[in-house]
PDB file of C-alpha atoms and ligand atoms in Angstrom:
ATOM      1  CA  MET A1355     -15.377 171.971 176.503  1.00 83.00           C
ATOM      2  CA  THR A1356     -12.453 172.232 178.899  1.00 90.00           C
ATOM      3  CA  LYS A1357     -10.234 175.120 177.864  1.00 94.00           C
ATOM      4  CA  ILE A1358      -6.436 175.189 178.001  1.00 96.00           C
ATOM      5  CA  LEU A1359      -4.434 178.414 177.700  1.00 97.00           C
ATOM      6  CA  ALA A1360      -0.741 178.248 176.812  1.00 98.00           C
ATOM      7  CA  VAL A1361       1.397 181.333 177.402  1.00 97.00           C
ATOM      8  CA  GLU A1362       4.514 180.443 175.446  1.00 97.00           C
ATOM      9  CA  ASP A1363       6.649 182.371 172.971  1.00 96.00           C
ATOM     10  CA  GLU A1364       8.194 179.501 170.997  1.00 94.00           C
ATOM     11  CA  PRO A1365       5.899 178.808 168.022  1.00 95.00           C
ATOM     12  CA  GLU A1366       7.061 175.204 167.653  1.00 93.00           C
ATOM     13  CA  ILE A1367       6.196 174.404 171.246  1.00 94.00           C
ATOM     14  CA  VAL A1368       2.825 176.123 170.902  1.00 95.00           C
ATOM     15  CA  LEU A1369       2.074 174.041 167.821  1.00 94.00           C
ATOM     16  CA  ALA A1370       3.040 170.825 169.609  1.00 93.00           C
ATOM     17  CA  LEU A1371       0.899 171.761 172.611  1.00 95.00           C
ATOM     18  CA  ARG A1372      -2.027 172.581 170.349  1.00 94.00           C
ATOM     19  CA  LEU A1373      -1.884 169.171 168.681  1.00 92.00           C
ATOM     20  CA  VAL A1374      -1.624 167.311 171.967  1.00 91.00           C
ATOM     21  CA  PHE A1375      -4.494 169.091 173.661  1.00 93.00           C
ATOM     22  CA  GLU A1376      -6.847 169.375 170.702  1.00 90.00           C
ATOM     23  CA  ARG A1377      -6.415 165.711 169.951  1.00 87.00           C
ATOM     24  CA  ALA A1378      -7.209 164.867 173.547  1.00 87.00           C
ATOM     25  CA  GLY A1379     -10.476 166.766 173.183  1.00 86.00           C
ATOM     26  CA  TYR A1380      -9.660 170.135 174.743  1.00 90.00           C
ATOM     27  CA  GLU A1381     -10.193 173.612 173.456  1.00 92.00           C
ATOM     28  CA  PHE A1382      -6.782 175.232 173.073  1.00 95.00           C
ATOM     29  CA  ILE A1383      -5.895 178.923 173.020  1.00 97.00           C
ATOM     30  CA  SER A1384      -2.481 180.553 173.251  1.00 97.00           C
ATOM     31  CA  SER A1385      -0.581 183.755 173.656  1.00 97.00           C
ATOM     32  CA  SER A1386       3.084 184.478 172.954  1.00 96.00           C
ATOM     33  CA  ASP A1387       3.533 187.176 175.583  1.00 94.00           C
ATOM     34  CA  GLY A1388       2.716 187.554 179.240  1.00 95.00           C
ATOM     35  CA  ARG A1389       0.542 190.616 179.169  1.00 94.00           C
ATOM     36  CA  ALA A1390      -1.732 189.301 176.417  1.00 95.00           C
ATOM     37  CA  GLY A1391      -1.800 185.964 178.224  1.00 95.00           C
ATOM     38  CA  LEU A1392      -3.132 187.625 181.353  1.00 93.00           C
ATOM     39  CA  ARG A1393      -5.835 189.310 179.324  1.00 93.00           C
ATOM     40  CA  LEU A1394      -6.863 185.907 177.994  1.00 95.00           C
ATOM     41  CA  VAL A1395      -7.082 184.570 181.542  1.00 93.00           C
ATOM     42  CA  HIS A1396      -9.563 187.380 182.202  1.00 90.00           C
ATOM     43  CA  GLN A1397     -11.545 187.133 179.002  1.00 92.00           C
ATOM     44  CA  GLU A1398     -11.508 183.436 178.220  1.00 93.00           C
ATOM     45  CA  LYS A1399     -11.564 181.966 181.731  1.00 91.00           C
ATOM     46  CA  PRO A1400      -9.449 178.915 180.872  1.00 95.00           C
ATOM     47  CA  ASP A1401      -9.548 175.808 183.059  1.00 94.00           C
ATOM     48  CA  LEU A1402      -5.772 175.381 183.065  1.00 96.00           C
ATOM     49  CA  VAL A1403      -2.786 177.567 182.162  1.00 97.00           C
ATOM     50  CA  LEU A1404       0.469 176.241 180.725  1.00 97.00           C
ATOM     51  CA  LEU A1405       2.952 178.975 181.539  1.00 97.00           C
ATOM     52  CA  ASP A1406       6.439 179.458 180.126  1.00 95.00           C
ATOM     53  CA  ILE A1407       8.929 181.286 182.341  1.00 93.00           C
ATOM     54  CA  GLY A1408      11.096 183.019 179.747  1.00 92.00           C
ATOM     55  CA  LEU A1409       8.641 185.343 177.979  1.00 93.00           C
ATOM     56  CA  PRO A1410       9.155 188.681 176.251  1.00 90.00           C
ATOM     57  CA  GLY A1411       7.869 191.695 178.150  1.00 85.00           C
ATOM     58  CA  MET A1412       6.326 190.358 181.328  1.00 92.00           C
ATOM     59  CA  ASP A1413       8.055 187.129 182.425  1.00 92.00           C
ATOM     60  CA  GLY A1414       6.310 183.987 183.629  1.00 94.00           C
ATOM     61  CA  TRP A1415       6.961 184.775 187.306  1.00 92.00           C
ATOM     62  CA  THR A1416       5.080 188.027 187.110  1.00 93.00           C
ATOM     63  CA  VAL A1417       2.299 186.420 185.087  1.00 94.00           C
ATOM     64  CA  LEU A1418       1.993 183.696 187.735  1.00 93.00           C
ATOM     65  CA  GLU A1419       1.760 186.306 190.479  1.00 90.00           C
ATOM     66  CA  ARG A1420      -0.951 188.204 188.640  1.00 91.00           C
ATOM     67  CA  ILE A1421      -2.905 185.027 187.875  1.00 90.00           C
ATOM     68  CA  ARG A1422      -2.808 184.161 191.565  1.00 84.00           C
ATOM     69  CA  ASP A1423      -4.290 187.589 192.305  1.00 81.00           C
ATOM     70  CA  LEU A1424      -7.121 186.900 189.913  1.00 75.00           C
ATOM     71  CA  ALA A1425      -8.148 183.330 190.144  1.00 74.00           C
ATOM     72  CA  ASP A1426      -7.556 179.977 191.688  1.00 79.00           C
ATOM     73  CA  LEU A1427      -7.038 178.103 188.466  1.00 89.00           C
ATOM     74  CA  PRO A1428      -4.378 175.415 187.980  1.00 92.00           C
ATOM     75  CA  VAL A1429      -1.072 176.615 186.524  1.00 94.00           C
ATOM     76  CA  LEU A1430       1.510 174.254 185.059  1.00 95.00           C
ATOM     77  CA  MET A1431       4.895 175.921 184.589  1.00 94.00           C
ATOM     78  CA  LEU A1432       7.096 175.074 181.600  1.00 93.00           C
ATOM     79  CA  SER A1433      10.786 175.716 182.042  1.00 86.00           C
ATOM     80  CA  ALA A1434      14.076 175.362 180.219  1.00 80.00           C
ATOM     81  CA  GLN A1435      16.279 172.395 180.946  1.00 69.00           C
ATOM     82  CA  GLY A1436      18.614 172.445 183.922  1.00 69.00           C
ATOM     83  CA  GLN A1437      16.810 175.167 185.847  1.00 74.00           C
ATOM     84  CA  GLU A1438      16.103 173.091 188.947  1.00 73.00           C
ATOM     85  CA  ALA A1439      15.970 176.200 191.123  1.00 79.00           C
ATOM     86  CA  ASP A1440      13.014 177.385 189.030  1.00 82.00           C
ATOM     87  CA  LYS A1441      11.016 174.412 190.181  1.00 80.00           C
ATOM     88  CA  VAL A1442      11.207 175.342 193.845  1.00 78.00           C
ATOM     89  CA  ARG A1443      10.558 178.974 193.063  1.00 82.00           C
ATOM     90  CA  GLY A1444       7.595 178.090 190.860  1.00 82.00           C
ATOM     91  CA  LEU A1445       5.939 175.828 193.380  1.00 79.00           C
ATOM     92  CA  ARG A1446       6.520 178.391 196.127  1.00 79.00           C
ATOM     93  CA  ALA A1447       5.008 181.113 193.996  1.00 81.00           C
ATOM     94  CA  GLY A1448       1.825 179.103 193.633  1.00 82.00           C
ATOM     95  CA  ALA A1449       2.345 177.014 190.509  1.00 88.00           C
ATOM     96  CA  ASP A1450       0.540 173.697 190.787  1.00 88.00           C
ATOM     97  CA  ASP A1451       3.074 171.672 188.874  1.00 89.00           C
ATOM     98  CA  TYR A1452       6.185 172.044 186.835  1.00 88.00           C
ATOM     99  CA  VAL A1453       7.507 170.424 183.636  1.00 90.00           C
ATOM    100  CA  THR A1454      10.998 170.793 182.212  1.00 88.00           C
ATOM    101  CA  LYS A1455      11.551 171.130 178.463  1.00 87.00           C
ATOM    102  CA  PRO A1456      11.905 169.021 176.473  1.00 86.00           C
ATOM    103  CA  PHE A1457       8.894 167.100 177.758  1.00 87.00           C
ATOM    104  CA  THR A1458       7.072 164.213 176.123  1.00 88.00           C
ATOM    105  CA  ASN A1459       3.480 164.760 175.032  1.00 87.00           C
ATOM    106  CA  ASN A1460       2.229 161.959 177.247  1.00 84.00           C
ATOM    107  CA  GLU A1461       3.970 163.305 180.312  1.00 87.00           C
ATOM    108  CA  LEU A1462       2.596 166.782 179.808  1.00 92.00           C
ATOM    109  CA  LEU A1463      -0.941 165.599 179.092  1.00 90.00           C
ATOM    110  CA  ALA A1464      -0.911 163.314 182.131  1.00 88.00           C
ATOM    111  CA  ARG A1465       0.276 166.125 184.403  1.00 90.00           C
ATOM    112  CA  ALA A1466      -2.247 168.579 182.996  1.00 93.00           C
ATOM    113  CA  GLU A1467      -5.113 166.117 183.359  1.00 89.00           C
ATOM    114  CA  ALA A1468      -4.099 165.307 186.926  1.00 86.00           C
ATOM    115  CA  LEU A1469      -4.300 169.031 187.742  1.00 89.00           C
ATOM    116  CA  LEU A1470      -7.674 169.367 186.030  1.00 89.00           C
ATOM    117  CA  ARG A1471      -9.017 166.395 187.947  1.00 82.00           C
ATOM    118  CA  ARG A1472      -7.714 167.754 191.221  1.00 81.00           C
ATOM    119  CA  ALA A1473      -9.341 171.088 190.513  1.00 80.00           C
ATOM    120  CA  GLY A1474     -12.577 169.334 189.535  1.00 77.00           C
ATOM    121  CA  ARG A1475     -12.452 170.996 186.143  1.00 67.00           C
ATOM    122  CA  THR A1476     -12.722 168.038 183.812  1.00 59.00           C
ATOM    123  CA  ALA A1477     -15.827 168.190 181.702  1.00 47.00           C
ATOM    124  CA  GLY A1478     -17.266 165.449 179.599  1.00 43.00           C
ATOM    125  CA  PRO A1479     -15.427 162.245 180.385  1.00 44.00           C
ATOM    126  CA  GLY A1480     -16.729 160.684 183.557  1.00 44.00           C
ATOM    127  CA  PRO A1481     -14.693 158.771 186.098  1.00 41.00           C
ATOM    128  CA  ASP A1482     -15.078 155.646 184.007  1.00 45.00           C
ATOM    129  CA  TRP A1483     -13.239 157.214 181.094  1.00 52.00           C
ATOM    130  CA  GLU A1484      -9.728 156.150 182.056  1.00 59.00           C
ATOM    131  CA  SER A1485     -10.391 152.444 182.053  1.00 65.00           C
ATOM    132  CA  GLY A1486     -13.028 152.493 179.382  1.00 81.00           C
ATOM    133  CA  TYR A1487     -16.383 153.715 178.192  1.00 88.00           C
ATOM    134  CA  ASP A1488     -19.724 151.990 178.560  1.00 89.00           C
ATOM    135  CA  ASP A1489     -23.121 153.541 177.995  1.00 90.00           C
ATOM    136  CA  GLY A1490     -25.054 150.321 177.599  1.00 89.00           C
ATOM    137  CA  LEU A1491     -24.927 150.477 173.825  1.00 92.00           C
ATOM    138  CA  VAL A1492     -21.252 151.098 173.123  1.00 94.00           C
ATOM    139  CA  ARG A1493     -18.458 149.609 175.195  1.00 93.00           C
ATOM    140  CA  ILE A1494     -14.911 150.808 174.562  1.00 92.00           C
ATOM    141  CA  ASP A1495     -11.882 149.288 176.225  1.00 89.00           C
ATOM    142  CA  HIS A1496      -9.041 151.751 175.757  1.00 82.00           C
ATOM    143  CA  ARG A1497      -6.247 149.513 176.906  1.00 78.00           C
ATOM    144  CA  ALA A1498      -7.291 146.546 174.796  1.00 83.00           C
ATOM    145  CA  ARG A1499      -8.410 148.942 172.041  1.00 86.00           C
ATOM    146  CA  THR A1500     -11.628 147.015 171.478  1.00 91.00           C
ATOM    147  CA  VAL A1501     -15.197 148.070 170.806  1.00 95.00           C
ATOM    148  CA  GLN A1502     -18.336 146.082 171.551  1.00 94.00           C
ATOM    149  CA  ILE A1503     -21.825 146.979 170.516  1.00 94.00           C
ATOM    150  CA  THR A1504     -24.954 145.772 172.263  1.00 90.00           C
ATOM    151  CA  GLU A1505     -27.410 144.332 169.807  1.00 87.00           C
ATOM    152  CA  GLN A1506     -30.511 142.231 170.001  1.00 84.00           C
ATOM    153  CA  GLY A1507     -29.273 138.779 170.855  1.00 83.00           C
ATOM    154  CA  GLY A1508     -26.071 139.885 172.564  1.00 87.00           C
ATOM    155  CA  ASP A1509     -22.847 141.799 172.223  1.00 90.00           C
ATOM    156  CA  ARG A1510     -20.881 142.055 169.032  1.00 94.00           C
ATOM    157  CA  ALA A1511     -17.179 142.961 168.738  1.00 94.00           C
ATOM    158  CA  VAL A1512     -16.454 145.500 166.010  1.00 94.00           C
ATOM    159  CA  GLU A1513     -13.139 145.833 164.185  1.00 92.00           C
ATOM    160  CA  LEU A1514     -12.281 149.468 163.602  1.00 89.00           C
ATOM    161  CA  THR A1515      -9.356 151.215 161.941  1.00 85.00           C
ATOM    162  CA  ASN A1516      -7.341 153.614 164.098  1.00 82.00           C
ATOM    163  CA  THR A1517      -9.138 156.619 162.695  1.00 85.00           C
ATOM    164  CA  GLU A1518     -12.581 155.069 163.139  1.00 90.00           C
ATOM    165  CA  PHE A1519     -11.683 154.053 166.683  1.00 90.00           C
ATOM    166  CA  ARG A1520     -10.596 157.588 167.540  1.00 89.00           C
ATOM    167  CA  LEU A1521     -13.624 159.033 165.817  1.00 92.00           C
ATOM    168  CA  LEU A1522     -15.995 156.929 167.913  1.00 94.00           C
ATOM    169  CA  ASN A1523     -14.056 157.841 171.046  1.00 91.00           C
ATOM    170  CA  VAL A1524     -14.208 161.550 170.360  1.00 90.00           C
ATOM    171  CA  LEU A1525     -17.944 161.392 169.665  1.00 92.00           C
ATOM    172  CA  ALA A1526     -18.693 159.339 172.770  1.00 92.00           C
ATOM    173  CA  LYS A1527     -16.455 161.484 174.939  1.00 87.00           C
ATOM    174  CA  HIS A1528     -18.385 164.590 173.907  1.00 87.00           C
ATOM    175  CA  ALA A1529     -21.786 162.914 173.867  1.00 87.00           C
ATOM    176  CA  GLY A1530     -24.609 165.387 173.479  1.00 88.00           C
ATOM    177  CA  ALA A1531     -22.395 168.077 171.927  1.00 87.00           C
ATOM    178  CA  VAL A1532     -22.222 168.834 168.213  1.00 89.00           C
ATOM    179  CA  LEU A1533     -18.675 168.614 166.885  1.00 90.00           C
ATOM    180  CA  SER A1534     -17.736 170.299 163.623  1.00 89.00           C
ATOM    181  CA  ALA A1535     -15.912 168.451 160.866  1.00 88.00           C
ATOM    182  CA  ARG A1536     -12.841 170.518 161.677  1.00 84.00           C
ATOM    183  CA  GLN A1537     -12.913 169.553 165.349  1.00 84.00           C
ATOM    184  CA  LEU A1538     -13.301 165.908 164.405  1.00 89.00           C
ATOM    185  CA  LEU A1539     -10.427 166.111 161.921  1.00 85.00           C
ATOM    186  CA  THR A1540      -8.152 167.642 164.541  1.00 80.00           C
ATOM    187  CA  GLN A1541      -9.013 165.094 167.160  1.00 81.00           C
ATOM    188  CA  ALA A1542      -9.411 161.873 165.252  1.00 84.00           C
ATOM    189  CA  TRP A1543      -6.892 162.007 162.419  1.00 82.00           C
ATOM    190  CA  ASP A1544      -3.160 161.411 162.713  1.00 72.00           C
ATOM    191  CA  ASP A1545      -2.387 164.194 160.289  1.00 70.00           C
ATOM    192  CA  PRO A1546      -5.344 166.528 159.818  1.00 69.00           C
ATOM    193  CA  THR A1547      -3.433 168.958 157.595  1.00 72.00           C
ATOM    194  CA  GLY A1548      -4.836 169.211 154.106  1.00 73.00           C
ATOM    195  CA  LEU A1549      -7.894 167.094 154.871  1.00 77.00           C
ATOM    196  CA  GLY A1550     -11.360 168.428 154.181  1.00 80.00           C
ATOM    197  CA  PRO A1551     -14.781 167.806 155.708  1.00 82.00           C
ATOM    198  CA  GLU A1552     -15.499 165.202 153.011  1.00 84.00           C
ATOM    199  CA  ARG A1553     -13.061 162.916 154.787  1.00 86.00           C
ATOM    200  CA  VAL A1554     -15.141 163.121 157.934  1.00 90.00           C
ATOM    201  CA  LYS A1555     -18.340 162.354 156.035  1.00 89.00           C
ATOM    202  CA  PHE A1556     -16.937 159.206 154.470  1.00 88.00           C
ATOM    203  CA  ALA A1557     -15.297 158.003 157.668  1.00 90.00           C
ATOM    204  CA  MET A1558     -18.603 158.532 159.449  1.00 92.00           C
ATOM    205  CA  LEU A1559     -20.401 156.444 156.823  1.00 90.00           C
ATOM    206  CA  ARG A1560     -17.871 153.635 157.223  1.00 90.00           C
ATOM    207  CA  LEU A1561     -18.067 153.801 160.991  1.00 93.00           C
ATOM    208  CA  ARG A1562     -21.856 153.647 160.990  1.00 93.00           C
ATOM    209  CA  ARG A1563     -21.836 150.760 158.540  1.00 92.00           C
ATOM    210  CA  LYS A1564     -19.446 148.769 160.720  1.00 93.00           C
ATOM    211  CA  LEU A1565     -21.567 149.481 163.773  1.00 93.00           C
ATOM    212  CA  ARG A1566     -24.665 148.520 161.726  1.00 91.00           C
ATOM    213  CA  TRP A1567     -26.353 151.772 162.550  1.00 90.00           C
ATOM    214  CA  ASP A1568     -28.645 153.257 159.951  1.00 85.00           C
ATOM    215  CA  ASN A1569     -30.600 156.492 159.939  1.00 79.00           C
ATOM    216  CA  THR A1570     -33.366 155.059 162.078  1.00 81.00           C
ATOM    217  CA  ASN A1571     -31.296 153.646 164.925  1.00 82.00           C
ATOM    218  CA  SER A1572     -28.005 155.537 164.832  1.00 90.00           C
ATOM    219  CA  PRO A1573     -27.013 157.469 167.947  1.00 93.00           C
ATOM    220  CA  ILE A1574     -24.646 159.419 165.699  1.00 94.00           C
ATOM    221  CA  LYS A1575     -26.668 162.278 164.268  1.00 92.00           C
ATOM    222  CA  ALA A1576     -25.582 164.508 161.425  1.00 91.00           C
ATOM    223  CA  VAL A1577     -26.541 168.083 162.213  1.00 90.00           C
ATOM    224  CA  ARG A1578     -26.900 169.801 158.887  1.00 89.00           C
ATOM    225  CA  GLY A1579     -24.368 172.554 158.283  1.00 87.00           C
ATOM    226  CA  VAL A1580     -22.835 172.136 161.727  1.00 88.00           C
ATOM    227  CA  GLY A1581     -21.387 168.709 162.332  1.00 92.00           C
ATOM    228  CA  TYR A1582     -22.078 165.485 164.202  1.00 94.00           C
ATOM    229  CA  ARG A1583     -23.369 164.542 167.594  1.00 94.00           C
ATOM    230  CA  TYR A1584     -23.393 161.307 169.547  1.00 95.00           C
ATOM    231  CA  ASP A1585     -26.457 160.774 171.740  1.00 93.00           C
ATOM    232  CA  ARG A1586     -26.147 158.387 174.634  1.00 90.00           C
ATOM    233  CA  PRO A1587     -29.000 155.858 174.738  1.00 87.00           C
ATOM    234  CA  GLY A1588     -31.912 156.524 177.030  1.00 76.00           C
TER     235      GLY A1588
HETATM  236 CA1   CA B1828      10.341 181.108 176.270  1.00 74.74          CA
END
């Protein structure tokens, strides 16, 4: 799974970043100070770093410098409002992009994903992912928010709730990988707080029923004690 590291000392921003990136299917780790953040770059080898400038101890500039000594991984700087000069300094110092707080989730995610694509670090979703998904059995149109299933005798459109739609997307996006109930809750539910694995089980049953997949023909496999996996056909 593609791994995002945020080095940011404001807990509310870290929480917001976590939700955005986990929901989009990324692994998310964070550190609230520069030195520990650098250690995580070493140990965890993230695919992208979101780096705050104003940090306790070692500031973002120094962290950026040290990262550049270590690795050629994309760095997206986060900075306080009205610090236009920071942008020039950041880009000169080797940051790959720059976002000013407050940012919208969509803007940040789009910028981060553009950097990941440029660096060739996106795992999982293929080039077809942006416009839609099609593996011959399942066809998902993200813009129209529709799902079609190939069956004997032709294609059938399936009506899904928002949660079921996201659930199918998450599974297909990570085809071949087992996802735990917790990972599915984080990525497919609007508000995963307070929800248990039972919710995932029942949603999975509903989803499979709507897709008319039973135990013999379902590409969604339950892996006992671990989670669920979607297998692409063929
Ligand atoms: Ca800060």
